[in-house]
mmCIF file of C-alpha atoms and ligand atoms in Angstrom:
data_model
loop_
_atom_site.group_PDB
_atom_site.id
_atom_site.type_symbol
_atom_site.label_atom_id
_atom_site.label_comp_id
_atom_site.label_asym_id
_atom_site.label_seq_id
_atom_site.Cartn_x
_atom_site.Cartn_y
_atom_site.Cartn_z
ATOM 1 C CA MET P 281 0.000 0.000 0.000
ATOM 2 C CA VAL P 282 1.264 3.402 -0.885
ATOM 3 C CA LYS P 283 2.218 5.543 2.062
ATOM 4 C CA VAL P 284 3.278 9.160 2.218
ATOM 5 C CA ASN P 285 6.537 10.256 3.813
ATOM 6 C CA GLU P 286 5.129 10.795 7.291
ATOM 7 C CA ASN P 287 8.014 13.064 8.205
ATOM 8 C CA TYR P 288 6.260 15.728 6.148
ATOM 9 C CA LEU P 289 3.210 15.414 8.393
ATOM 10 C CA LYS P 290 5.310 16.232 11.428
ATOM 11 C CA LEU P 291 6.406 19.593 10.012
ATOM 12 C CA PRO P 292 4.837 22.611 11.659
ATOM 13 C CA GLY P 293 2.954 24.779 9.128
ATOM 14 C CA SER P 294 5.095 27.389 7.429
ATOM 15 C CA TYR P 295 3.437 29.794 9.747
ATOM 16 C CA LEU P 296 5.750 32.785 9.556
ATOM 17 C CA PHE P 297 5.397 34.341 6.111
ATOM 18 C CA SER P 298 1.803 33.173 5.574
ATOM 19 C CA THR P 299 0.750 34.739 8.876
ATOM 20 C CA ILE P 300 2.543 37.950 7.954
ATOM 21 C CA ALA P 301 0.780 37.991 4.571
ATOM 22 C CA LYS P 302 -2.622 37.414 6.226
ATOM 23 C CA LYS P 303 -2.084 40.147 8.801
ATOM 24 C CA VAL P 304 -0.938 42.626 6.156
ATOM 25 C CA ALA P 305 -3.901 41.761 3.905
ATOM 26 C CA ALA P 306 -6.349 42.282 6.796
ATOM 27 C CA PHE P 307 -4.713 45.600 7.689
ATOM 28 C CA THR P 308 -4.808 46.861 4.088
ATOM 29 C CA GLU P 309 -8.437 45.882 3.717
ATOM 30 C CA ALA P 310 -9.377 47.742 6.875
ATOM 31 C CA ASN P 311 -7.133 50.730 6.004
ATOM 32 C CA PRO P 312 -7.230 51.117 2.202
ATOM 33 C CA ASP P 313 -5.807 54.665 2.416
ATOM 34 C CA LYS P 314 -2.631 53.586 4.267
ATOM 35 C CA GLU P 315 0.493 52.726 2.311
ATOM 36 C CA VAL P 316 2.286 49.749 3.857
ATOM 37 C CA ILE P 317 6.096 49.571 3.568
ATOM 38 C CA ARG P 318 7.556 46.068 3.558
ATOM 39 C CA LEU P 319 10.897 45.590 5.253
ATOM 40 C CA GLY P 320 10.174 41.968 6.033
ATOM 41 C CA ILE P 321 11.175 39.461 3.370
ATOM 42 C CA GLY P 322 14.825 39.168 2.323
ATOM 43 C CA ASP P 323 14.265 39.741 -1.402
ATOM 44 C CA VAL P 324 16.264 42.348 -3.287
ATOM 45 C CA THR P 325 14.756 45.375 -5.036
ATOM 46 C CA GLN P 326 17.547 46.690 -7.281
ATOM 47 C CA PRO P 327 17.838 45.543 -10.922
ATOM 48 C CA LEU P 328 20.638 43.482 -12.437
ATOM 49 C CA THR P 329 23.663 45.575 -13.347
ATOM 50 C CA PRO P 330 24.756 46.441 -16.942
ATOM 51 C CA THR P 331 27.734 44.071 -17.248
ATOM 52 C CA ILE P 332 25.632 41.139 -16.073
ATOM 53 C CA LEU P 333 22.767 42.041 -18.395
ATOM 54 C CA GLU P 334 25.132 42.372 -21.342
ATOM 55 C CA ALA P 335 26.556 38.914 -20.681
ATOM 56 C CA MET P 336 23.048 37.466 -20.479
ATOM 57 C CA HIS P 337 21.975 39.129 -23.751
ATOM 58 C CA LYS P 338 25.078 37.809 -25.474
ATOM 59 C CA ALA P 339 24.402 34.303 -24.168
ATOM 60 C CA VAL P 340 20.767 34.492 -25.296
ATOM 61 C CA ASP P 341 21.951 35.354 -28.809
ATOM 62 C CA GLU P 342 24.395 32.442 -28.742
ATOM 63 C CA MET P 343 21.525 30.121 -27.913
ATOM 64 C CA GLY P 344 19.753 31.249 -31.100
ATOM 65 C CA LYS P 345 22.487 30.010 -33.455
ATOM 66 C CA ALA P 346 23.315 26.358 -34.137
ATOM 67 C CA GLU P 347 27.080 27.002 -33.944
ATOM 68 C CA THR P 348 26.929 28.548 -30.482
ATOM 69 C CA PHE P 349 23.875 26.801 -29.052
ATOM 70 C CA HIS P 350 24.338 25.104 -25.662
ATOM 71 C CA GLY P 351 22.265 22.156 -24.497
ATOM 72 C CA TYR P 352 22.639 20.466 -21.126
ATOM 73 C CA ALA P 353 25.285 22.185 -19.070
ATOM 74 C CA PRO P 354 27.897 20.016 -17.353
ATOM 75 C CA ASP P 355 26.221 18.848 -14.093
ATOM 76 C CA LEU P 356 28.900 20.403 -11.955
ATOM 77 C CA GLY P 357 29.012 23.704 -13.841
ATOM 78 C CA TYR P 358 30.942 25.205 -16.769
ATOM 79 C CA ALA P 359 34.688 25.461 -16.260
ATOM 80 C CA PHE P 360 34.625 29.193 -17.116
ATOM 81 C CA LEU P 361 32.450 29.874 -14.063
ATOM 82 C CA ARG P 362 34.084 27.414 -11.677
ATOM 83 C CA GLU P 363 37.497 28.864 -12.505
ATOM 84 C CA ALA P 364 36.305 32.440 -12.024
ATOM 85 C CA ILE P 365 34.824 31.501 -8.629
ATOM 86 C CA ALA P 366 37.921 29.629 -7.478
ATOM 87 C CA LYS P 367 40.204 32.480 -8.472
ATOM 88 C CA THR P 368 38.210 35.448 -7.180
ATOM 89 C CA ASP P 369 36.381 34.096 -4.148
ATOM 90 C CA TYR P 370 39.210 31.905 -2.844
ATOM 91 C CA GLN P 371 42.676 31.951 -4.401
ATOM 92 C CA LYS P 372 42.926 35.763 -4.443
ATOM 93 C CA ARG P 373 42.160 35.675 -0.726
ATOM 94 C CA GLY P 374 44.808 33.059 -0.074
ATOM 95 C CA CYS P 375 42.366 30.163 0.366
ATOM 96 C CA LYS P 376 43.210 26.845 -1.237
ATOM 97 C CA VAL P 377 40.098 25.946 -3.236
ATOM 98 C CA GLU P 378 40.358 24.508 -6.743
ATOM 99 C CA ALA P 379 37.824 24.894 -9.560
ATOM 100 C CA ASP P 380 37.021 21.175 -9.461
ATOM 101 C CA GLU P 381 35.978 21.470 -5.807
ATOM 102 C CA ILE P 382 33.184 23.869 -6.813
ATOM 103 C CA PHE P 383 29.714 22.617 -7.696
ATOM 104 C CA VAL P 384 27.526 25.167 -9.472
ATOM 105 C CA SER P 385 23.846 25.071 -8.512
ATOM 106 C CA ASP P 386 20.639 27.032 -8.804
ATOM 107 C CA GLY P 387 21.070 28.669 -5.404
ATOM 108 C CA ALA P 388 21.926 28.225 -1.764
ATOM 109 C CA LYS P 389 18.407 27.240 -0.763
ATOM 110 C CA SER P 390 18.622 24.088 -2.864
ATOM 111 C CA ASP P 391 22.138 23.306 -1.691
ATOM 112 C CA SER P 392 21.413 23.948 1.982
ATOM 113 C CA GLY P 393 18.295 21.780 1.745
ATOM 114 C CA ASN P 394 19.914 18.991 -0.291
ATOM 115 C CA ILE P 395 23.333 18.641 1.314
ATOM 116 C CA GLN P 396 21.972 16.533 4.184
ATOM 117 C CA GLU P 397 21.237 13.715 1.698
ATOM 118 C CA ILE P 398 24.866 12.599 1.631
ATOM 119 C CA PHE P 399 24.849 11.936 5.391
ATOM 120 C CA ASP P 400 23.409 8.988 7.277
ATOM 121 C CA LEU P 401 20.003 9.367 8.902
ATOM 122 C CA SER P 402 21.595 8.731 12.275
ATOM 123 C CA CYS P 403 23.568 11.993 12.085
ATOM 124 C CA ARG P 404 22.482 14.568 14.644
ATOM 125 C CA ILE P 405 22.304 18.141 13.492
ATOM 126 C CA ALA P 406 23.132 21.236 15.518
ATOM 127 C CA VAL P 407 21.669 24.581 14.528
ATOM 128 C CA THR P 408 21.736 28.033 16.006
ATOM 129 C CA ASP P 409 18.505 29.334 17.459
ATOM 130 C CA PRO P 410 17.266 31.560 15.729
ATOM 131 C CA VAL P 411 18.007 29.913 12.383
ATOM 132 C CA TYR P 412 17.293 30.025 8.633
ATOM 133 C CA PRO P 413 14.469 27.419 8.635
ATOM 134 C CA VAL P 414 15.620 25.394 5.602
ATOM 135 C CA TYR P 415 18.393 23.603 7.516
ATOM 136 C CA VAL P 416 16.017 22.093 10.056
ATOM 137 C CA ASP P 417 13.041 21.488 7.766
ATOM 138 C CA SER P 418 15.111 19.613 5.174
ATOM 139 C CA ASN P 419 16.508 17.320 7.863
ATOM 140 C CA ALA P 420 13.035 16.871 9.351
ATOM 141 C CA MET P 421 11.702 15.816 5.936
ATOM 142 C CA ALA P 422 14.434 13.196 5.768
ATOM 143 C CA GLY P 423 13.455 11.909 9.223
ATOM 144 C CA ARG P 424 16.520 13.059 11.108
ATOM 145 C CA CYS P 425 14.906 15.420 13.620
ATOM 146 C CA GLY P 426 12.607 13.211 15.720
ATOM 147 C CA ASP P 427 9.226 14.733 16.519
ATOM 148 C CA TYR P 428 8.144 18.333 16.672
ATOM 149 C CA ASP P 429 7.273 19.478 20.179
ATOM 150 C CA GLN P 430 4.569 22.112 19.614
ATOM 151 C CA LYS P 431 4.863 23.499 23.109
ATOM 152 C CA GLN P 432 8.593 24.034 23.057
ATOM 153 C CA GLU P 433 8.577 24.804 19.331
ATOM 154 C CA LYS P 434 11.552 22.484 18.954
ATOM 155 C CA TRP P 435 12.367 19.126 17.361
ATOM 156 C CA THR P 436 13.182 16.407 19.828
ATOM 157 C CA ASN P 437 16.333 15.235 18.024
ATOM 158 C CA VAL P 438 17.937 18.551 17.077
ATOM 159 C CA ILE P 439 20.682 20.242 19.066
ATOM 160 C CA TYR P 440 19.797 23.917 19.393
ATOM 161 C CA MET P 441 22.481 26.494 20.127
ATOM 162 C CA PRO P 442 20.837 29.711 21.348
ATOM 163 C CA ALA P 443 22.276 32.961 19.958
ATOM 164 C CA THR P 444 21.025 35.906 21.973
ATOM 165 C CA ALA P 445 22.224 39.300 23.153
ATOM 166 C CA GLU P 446 23.419 37.594 26.356
ATOM 167 C CA ASN P 447 26.080 35.606 24.487
ATOM 168 C CA GLY P 448 26.701 38.304 21.887
ATOM 169 C CA PHE P 449 24.967 36.046 19.318
ATOM 170 C CA VAL P 450 27.928 33.680 19.503
ATOM 171 C CA PRO P 451 26.511 30.290 20.423
ATOM 172 C CA GLU P 452 28.355 28.118 22.878
ATOM 173 C CA PHE P 453 29.578 24.695 21.810
ATOM 174 C CA PRO P 454 26.711 22.292 22.465
ATOM 175 C CA LYS P 455 26.794 19.927 25.446
ATOM 176 C CA GLU P 456 25.735 17.000 23.269
ATOM 177 C CA THR P 457 28.022 16.100 20.386
ATOM 178 C CA PRO P 458 26.629 16.911 16.937
ATOM 179 C CA ASP P 459 27.579 15.271 13.640
ATOM 180 C CA LEU P 460 26.522 18.133 11.395
ATOM 181 C CA ILE P 461 26.809 21.776 12.423
ATOM 182 C CA TYR P 462 25.010 24.433 10.404
ATOM 183 C CA LEU P 463 26.594 27.875 10.611
ATOM 184 C CA CYS P 464 25.283 30.871 8.672
ATOM 185 C CA LEU P 465 27.704 33.789 8.715
ATOM 186 C CA PRO P 466 27.023 36.671 8.407
ATOM 187 C CA ASN P 467 23.866 35.473 10.063
ATOM 188 C CA ASN P 468 20.322 35.508 8.864
ATOM 189 C CA PRO P 469 18.382 36.639 10.875
ATOM 190 C CA THR P 470 20.587 38.263 13.534
ATOM 191 C CA GLY P 471 22.956 40.036 11.127
ATOM 192 C CA THR P 472 25.859 39.256 13.416
ATOM 193 C CA THR P 473 29.060 37.460 12.587
ATOM 194 C CA LEU P 474 32.201 35.873 14.018
ATOM 195 C CA THR P 475 35.800 37.042 13.929
ATOM 196 C CA LYS P 476 38.351 34.784 12.324
ATOM 197 C CA THR P 477 39.580 33.690 15.759
ATOM 198 C CA GLN P 478 36.040 32.799 16.827
ATOM 199 C CA LEU P 479 35.386 30.873 13.622
ATOM 200 C CA GLN P 480 38.682 29.020 14.036
ATOM 201 C CA THR P 481 37.418 27.715 17.387
ATOM 202 C CA TRP P 482 34.422 26.178 15.575
ATOM 203 C CA VAL P 483 36.674 24.536 13.008
ATOM 204 C CA ASP P 484 38.871 23.185 15.817
ATOM 205 C CA TYR P 485 35.783 21.983 17.686
ATOM 206 C CA ALA P 486 34.413 20.194 14.585
ATOM 207 C CA ALA P 487 37.796 18.563 13.991
ATOM 208 C CA LYS P 488 37.941 17.457 17.622
ATOM 209 C CA VAL P 489 34.479 15.875 17.748
ATOM 210 C CA GLY P 490 34.568 14.573 14.158
ATOM 211 C CA ALA P 491 31.679 16.752 12.944
ATOM 212 C CA VAL P 492 31.171 18.402 9.547
ATOM 213 C CA ILE P 493 30.376 22.119 9.392
ATOM 214 C CA LEU P 494 27.871 23.203 6.745
ATOM 215 C CA TYR P 495 28.824 26.838 6.321
ATOM 216 C CA ASP P 496 26.285 29.104 4.607
ATOM 217 C CA GLY P 497 28.014 32.234 3.339
ATOM 218 C CA ALA P 498 25.048 33.667 1.407
ATOM 219 C CA TYR P 499 25.697 37.135 2.881
ATOM 220 C CA GLU P 500 29.494 37.176 2.581
ATOM 221 C CA ALA P 501 29.471 40.213 0.260
ATOM 222 C CA TYR P 502 28.118 42.346 3.110
ATOM 223 C CA ILE P 503 31.166 41.930 5.335
ATOM 224 C CA SER P 504 32.683 45.337 6.009
ATOM 225 C CA GLU P 505 34.901 44.726 9.031
ATOM 226 C CA GLU P 506 38.524 43.666 8.716
ATOM 227 C CA ASP P 507 38.682 40.740 11.133
ATOM 228 C CA VAL P 508 35.608 38.957 9.755
ATOM 229 C CA PRO P 509 36.508 35.992 7.516
ATOM 230 C CA HIS P 510 35.005 35.869 4.015
ATOM 231 C CA SER P 511 35.244 32.104 3.833
ATOM 232 C CA ILE P 512 35.552 29.301 6.352
ATOM 233 C CA TYR P 513 38.592 28.143 4.374
ATOM 234 C CA GLU P 514 40.501 31.084 5.835
ATOM 235 C CA CYS P 515 40.598 28.923 8.962
ATOM 236 C CA GLU P 516 43.230 26.266 9.386
ATOM 237 C CA GLY P 517 41.900 22.745 9.037
ATOM 238 C CA ALA P 518 38.579 23.772 7.440
ATOM 239 C CA ARG P 519 39.311 21.813 4.267
ATOM 240 C CA GLU P 520 39.080 18.651 6.350
ATOM 241 C CA CYS P 521 35.790 19.462 8.070
ATOM 242 C CA ALA P 522 33.712 22.074 6.224
ATOM 243 C CA ILE P 523 31.476 22.477 3.198
ATOM 244 C CA GLU P 524 30.766 26.066 2.129
ATOM 245 C CA LEU P 525 27.587 27.194 0.369
ATOM 246 C CA LYS P 526 27.336 30.461 -1.542
ATOM 247 C CA SER P 527 24.691 32.344 -3.462
ATOM 248 C CA PHE P 528 24.551 35.025 -6.160
ATOM 249 C CA SER P 529 21.193 36.231 -4.822
ATOM 250 C CA LYS P 530 22.160 38.865 -2.326
ATOM 251 C CA ASN P 531 25.453 40.134 -3.774
ATOM 252 C CA ALA P 532 24.419 40.356 -7.436
ATOM 253 C CA GLY P 533 20.611 40.476 -7.244
ATOM 254 C CA PHE P 534 20.086 36.956 -8.653
ATOM 255 C CA THR P 535 17.066 36.056 -6.482
ATOM 256 C CA GLY P 536 14.967 35.687 -9.633
ATOM 257 C CA VAL P 537 17.853 34.520 -11.832
ATOM 258 C CA ARG P 538 18.999 31.598 -9.630
ATOM 259 C CA LEU P 539 22.660 30.711 -9.207
ATOM 260 C CA GLY P 540 24.782 29.455 -6.345
ATOM 261 C CA TYR P 541 27.567 27.031 -5.591
ATOM 262 C CA ALA P 542 28.870 24.595 -3.007
ATOM 263 C CA VAL P 543 32.531 23.983 -2.181
ATOM 264 C CA VAL P 544 33.321 20.424 -1.164
ATOM 265 C CA PRO P 545 37.082 20.150 -0.642
ATOM 266 C CA LYS P 546 38.725 16.927 -1.733
ATOM 267 C CA ASP P 547 40.373 16.650 1.693
ATOM 268 C CA LEU P 548 37.000 16.312 3.419
ATOM 269 C CA LYS P 549 36.469 12.670 4.267
ATOM 270 C CA VAL P 550 34.074 10.865 6.580
ATOM 271 C CA ASN P 551 35.375 7.451 7.660
ATOM 272 C CA GLY P 552 37.675 7.533 4.657
ATOM 273 C CA THR P 553 34.917 8.385 2.153
ATOM 274 C CA PRO P 554 35.471 11.662 0.297
ATOM 275 C CA LEU P 555 32.319 13.767 0.478
ATOM 276 C CA HIS P 556 33.372 15.311 -2.841
ATOM 277 C CA SER P 557 32.544 12.103 -4.720
ATOM 278 C CA LEU P 558 29.246 11.657 -2.879
ATOM 279 C CA TRP P 559 28.109 15.182 -3.680
ATOM 280 C CA ALA P 560 29.281 14.803 -7.296
ATOM 281 C CA ARG P 561 27.184 11.631 -7.533
ATOM 282 C CA ARG P 562 24.162 13.284 -5.970
ATOM 283 C CA HIS P 563 24.488 16.416 -8.093
ATOM 284 C CA GLY P 564 24.978 14.423 -11.293
ATOM 285 C CA THR P 565 21.975 12.223 -10.574
ATOM 286 C CA LYS P 566 19.456 14.809 -9.452
ATOM 287 C CA PHE P 567 20.537 18.072 -11.084
ATOM 288 C CA ASN P 568 20.980 18.773 -14.774
ATOM 289 C CA GLY P 569 23.054 21.908 -14.451
ATOM 290 C CA ALA P 570 22.343 25.615 -14.101
ATOM 291 C CA PRO P 571 21.392 27.219 -17.433
ATOM 292 C CA TYR P 572 24.192 28.388 -19.764
ATOM 293 C CA ILE P 573 22.757 31.924 -19.924
ATOM 294 C CA ILE P 574 22.768 32.180 -16.146
ATOM 295 C CA GLN P 575 26.271 30.770 -15.768
ATOM 296 C CA ARG P 576 27.500 33.374 -18.265
ATOM 297 C CA ALA P 577 25.764 36.000 -16.103
ATOM 298 C CA GLY P 578 27.593 34.525 -13.112
ATOM 299 C CA GLU P 579 30.897 34.725 -14.958
ATOM 300 C CA ALA P 580 30.237 38.436 -15.625
ATOM 301 C CA VAL P 581 29.927 38.986 -11.872
ATOM 302 C CA TYR P 582 33.654 38.166 -11.638
ATOM 303 C CA THR P 583 34.845 40.637 -14.290
ATOM 304 C CA ASP P 584 36.368 43.880 -13.017
ATOM 305 C CA ALA P 585 33.303 45.823 -14.141
ATOM 306 C CA GLY P 586 30.972 43.211 -12.635
ATOM 307 C CA GLN P 587 32.790 43.315 -9.297
ATOM 308 C CA GLN P 588 32.604 47.085 -9.218
ATOM 309 C CA GLU P 589 28.896 47.070 -10.034
ATOM 310 C CA ILE P 590 27.977 44.504 -7.405
ATOM 311 C CA ARG P 591 29.949 46.473 -4.817
ATOM 312 C CA GLY P 592 27.600 49.311 -5.786
ATOM 313 C CA LEU P 593 24.563 47.117 -5.092
ATOM 314 C CA VAL P 594 25.904 46.058 -1.716
ATOM 315 C CA SER P 595 26.686 49.696 -0.804
ATOM 316 C CA TYR P 596 23.185 50.688 -1.819
ATOM 317 C CA TYR P 597 21.639 48.195 0.594
ATOM 318 C CA MET P 598 24.177 48.897 3.315
ATOM 319 C CA GLU P 599 23.212 52.569 3.183
ATOM 320 C CA ASN P 600 19.682 51.402 4.049
ATOM 321 C CA ALA P 601 21.127 49.282 6.856
ATOM 322 C CA ARG P 602 22.872 52.372 8.213
ATOM 323 C CA VAL P 603 19.685 54.460 8.030
ATOM 324 C CA ILE P 604 17.710 51.776 9.874
ATOM 325 C CA ARG P 605 20.407 51.089 12.460
ATOM 326 C CA GLU P 606 21.129 54.720 13.254
ATOM 327 C CA GLY P 607 17.460 55.699 13.193
ATOM 328 C CA LEU P 608 16.477 52.972 15.628
ATOM 329 C CA THR P 609 19.499 53.555 17.859
ATOM 330 C CA SER P 610 18.622 57.270 18.123
ATOM 331 C CA LEU P 611 15.185 56.246 19.383
ATOM 332 C CA GLY P 612 16.737 54.112 22.113
ATOM 333 C CA PHE P 613 16.120 50.708 20.504
ATOM 334 C CA GLU P 614 18.608 47.932 21.230
ATOM 335 C CA VAL P 615 19.892 47.179 17.731
ATOM 336 C CA TYR P 616 22.189 44.448 16.348
ATOM 337 C CA GLY P 617 23.465 43.566 12.878
ATOM 338 C CA GLY P 618 23.433 45.902 9.899
ATOM 339 C CA VAL P 619 27.239 46.291 9.842
ATOM 340 C CA ASN P 620 28.353 43.090 8.119
ATOM 341 C CA ALA P 621 24.884 42.027 6.971
ATOM 342 C CA PRO P 622 21.755 43.472 5.364
ATOM 343 C CA TYR P 623 19.644 42.510 8.386
ATOM 344 C CA ILE P 624 18.898 44.574 11.448
ATOM 345 C CA TRP P 625 17.907 42.557 14.500
ATOM 346 C CA LEU P 626 16.302 44.577 17.238
ATOM 347 C CA LYS P 627 15.082 43.897 20.723
ATOM 348 C CA THR P 628 11.382 44.630 20.881
ATOM 349 C CA PRO P 629 10.596 47.628 23.088
ATOM 350 C CA ASN P 630 8.707 47.368 26.396
ATOM 351 C CA ASN P 631 9.076 43.592 26.487
ATOM 352 C CA LEU P 632 6.555 43.120 23.704
ATOM 353 C CA THR P 633 6.564 39.682 22.131
ATOM 354 C CA SER P 634 7.805 39.533 18.544
ATOM 355 C CA TRP P 635 4.240 39.272 17.209
ATOM 356 C CA GLU P 636 2.937 42.033 19.473
ATOM 357 C CA PHE P 637 5.617 44.334 18.106
ATOM 358 C CA PHE P 638 4.769 43.230 14.555
ATOM 359 C CA ASP P 639 1.144 44.334 15.104
ATOM 360 C CA ASP P 640 2.205 47.527 16.841
ATOM 361 C CA LEU P 641 4.614 48.543 14.069
ATOM 362 C CA LEU P 642 2.093 47.708 11.368
ATOM 363 C CA SER P 643 -0.735 49.652 12.951
ATOM 364 C CA ARG P 644 1.285 52.663 14.104
ATOM 365 C CA ALA P 645 3.911 53.087 11.371
ATOM 366 C CA ASN P 646 2.416 50.868 8.642
ATOM 367 C CA VAL P 647 5.766 49.105 8.375
ATOM 368 C CA VAL P 648 6.117 45.338 7.987
ATOM 369 C CA GLY P 649 9.033 43.419 9.489
ATOM 370 C CA THR P 650 9.602 39.823 10.540
ATOM 371 C CA PRO P 651 8.935 38.575 14.072
ATOM 372 C CA GLY P 652 12.088 37.035 15.516
ATOM 373 C CA SER P 653 10.164 34.166 17.082
ATOM 374 C CA GLY P 654 9.491 32.895 13.550
ATOM 375 C CA PHE P 655 13.165 31.881 13.343
ATOM 376 C CA GLY P 656 13.157 29.858 16.556
ATOM 377 C CA PRO P 657 12.219 30.172 20.230
ATOM 378 C CA ALA P 658 15.349 32.181 21.125
ATOM 379 C CA GLY P 659 14.194 34.775 18.581
ATOM 380 C CA GLU P 660 11.241 35.644 20.827
ATOM 381 C CA GLY P 661 11.417 39.275 21.873
ATOM 382 C CA TYR P 662 13.406 40.191 18.755
ATOM 383 C CA PHE P 663 12.434 41.536 15.354
ATOM 384 C CA ARG P 664 14.122 41.573 11.925
ATOM 385 C CA LEU P 665 14.123 44.454 9.453
ATOM 386 C CA THR P 666 15.808 44.085 6.073
ATOM 387 C CA ALA P 667 17.934 46.593 4.207
ATOM 388 C CA PHE P 668 16.787 45.264 0.821
ATOM 389 C CA GLY P 669 14.154 47.967 0.269
ATOM 390 C CA THR P 670 14.605 51.048 -1.887
ATOM 391 C CA HIS P 671 16.253 54.127 -0.351
ATOM 392 C CA GLU P 672 12.948 55.983 -0.641
ATOM 393 C CA ASN P 673 10.888 53.351 1.172
ATOM 394 C CA THR P 674 13.530 52.774 3.817
ATOM 395 C CA ALA P 675 13.788 56.500 4.566
ATOM 396 C CA LYS P 676 10.007 56.807 4.659
ATOM 397 C CA ALA P 677 9.689 53.807 6.969
ATOM 398 C CA LEU P 678 12.230 55.283 9.361
ATOM 399 C CA GLU P 679 10.510 58.670 9.354
ATOM 400 C CA ARG P 680 7.289 56.987 10.327
ATOM 401 C CA ILE P 681 8.983 54.909 13.009
ATOM 402 C CA LYS P 682 10.592 58.085 14.406
ATOM 403 C CA GLU P 683 7.229 59.853 14.518
ATOM 404 C CA ASN P 684 5.543 56.968 16.286
ATOM 405 C CA TYR P 685 8.218 55.733 18.703
ATOM 406 C CA LYS P 686 9.657 59.039 19.949
HETATM 407 N N1 PLP O 735 20.837 30.903 2.909
HETATM 408 C C1 PLP O 735 20.366 31.891 3.669
HETATM 409 C C2 PLP O 735 20.895 32.065 5.035
HETATM 410 C C3 PLP O 735 19.386 32.764 3.193
HETATM 411 O O1 PLP O 735 18.918 33.731 3.975
HETATM 412 C C4 PLP O 735 18.877 32.573 1.883
HETATM 413 C C5 PLP O 735 17.832 33.431 1.329
HETATM 414 O O2 PLP O 735 17.229 34.258 1.905
HETATM 415 C C6 PLP O 735 19.387 31.526 1.140
HETATM 416 C C7 PLP O 735 20.364 30.712 1.665
HETATM 417 C C8 PLP O 735 18.841 31.250 -0.207
HETATM 418 O O3 PLP O 735 19.641 31.731 -1.221
HETATM 419 P P1 PLP O 735 19.330 31.435 -2.734
HETATM 420 O O4 PLP O 735 18.500 32.567 -3.252
HETATM 421 O O5 PLP O 735 20.679 31.355 -3.371
HETATM 422 O O6 PLP O 735 18.592 30.144 -2.847
#
């Protein structure tokens, strides 16, 4: 008899963004004259830059001629893109990563959801709390997380590592020993990050306990401070214990274009088995390659002009981050992030819960953000605003917040 994968039935509803959408819809219906500004979802607003567009147009034209047409892309990605990534993102920074250790994909969401497949179901995962939900949900779907405890809002077989203001958003090493450790740095949602010395302690810890770190660097382009590492491979020993996932979404505005990559170093082995060959097998079996046009767009990101243009995009959003951070700080809010990340994580005022503050901000300032509790129980009492809006909307949102929270 056919049976469904019952692990899916254990998943809590994807409550966060649907509840936000419902609340905003109800507010707009009741207040049709009020303009709502959305600083909630982490999608970008600025268009693709000229060098990237030009490369895409050229690739589209190539696809229209028999001599330059491209069919299936190599599963692991075109060499022109893998080489550009290896050179610019790693070798220029002194990290030893070769082009054939890079696996091109359609984005970091797919990779961060799929990577767990190459590990045994008995592996225990450790995640920070709050956390980007994909890490936990993908493991829960596979049956690795136990049961969901509605009351505690936690899975019974997941090791949670709280990241709060009390520990400076630097989680302590867990008491129980994990097999897989998910780290997202700079962090979504807290916007905080680790220094190289702090990250090195995680690499040393993973090496000591025999765990693998799954390092999500989707927001790497937003790092502005000197002592913050741009890759986990800046740390000694990381090639033997870490996989790094990257995205073109937030640095180059590819959220609707779709491109990312995973680095699986050849030195990374579990009980003698190289994870590189497992991921190559998985990728080759289940993924038919990112489109040629998009990989050419990705290649353009690494040209001098492309690099300059994407720095412009990042600066644009970081100017919003500054406006939000400084505006909220001047009002006496306790504010984190927004320096090395496009997210501002604030403590809700007057001990409001995350959802109470969501309602308050929506009704008083007509601004939408994301309740911190939606990212995990330790996010309760916090709230996330994103810097991905336009300058105009961000400035307007802050003016309204200043008027209403003086
Ligand atoms: N990882 C983190 C931490 C994210 O916040 C996001 C998107 O918001 C992603 C991955 C997804 O990136 P992509 O658009 O490349 O799938």
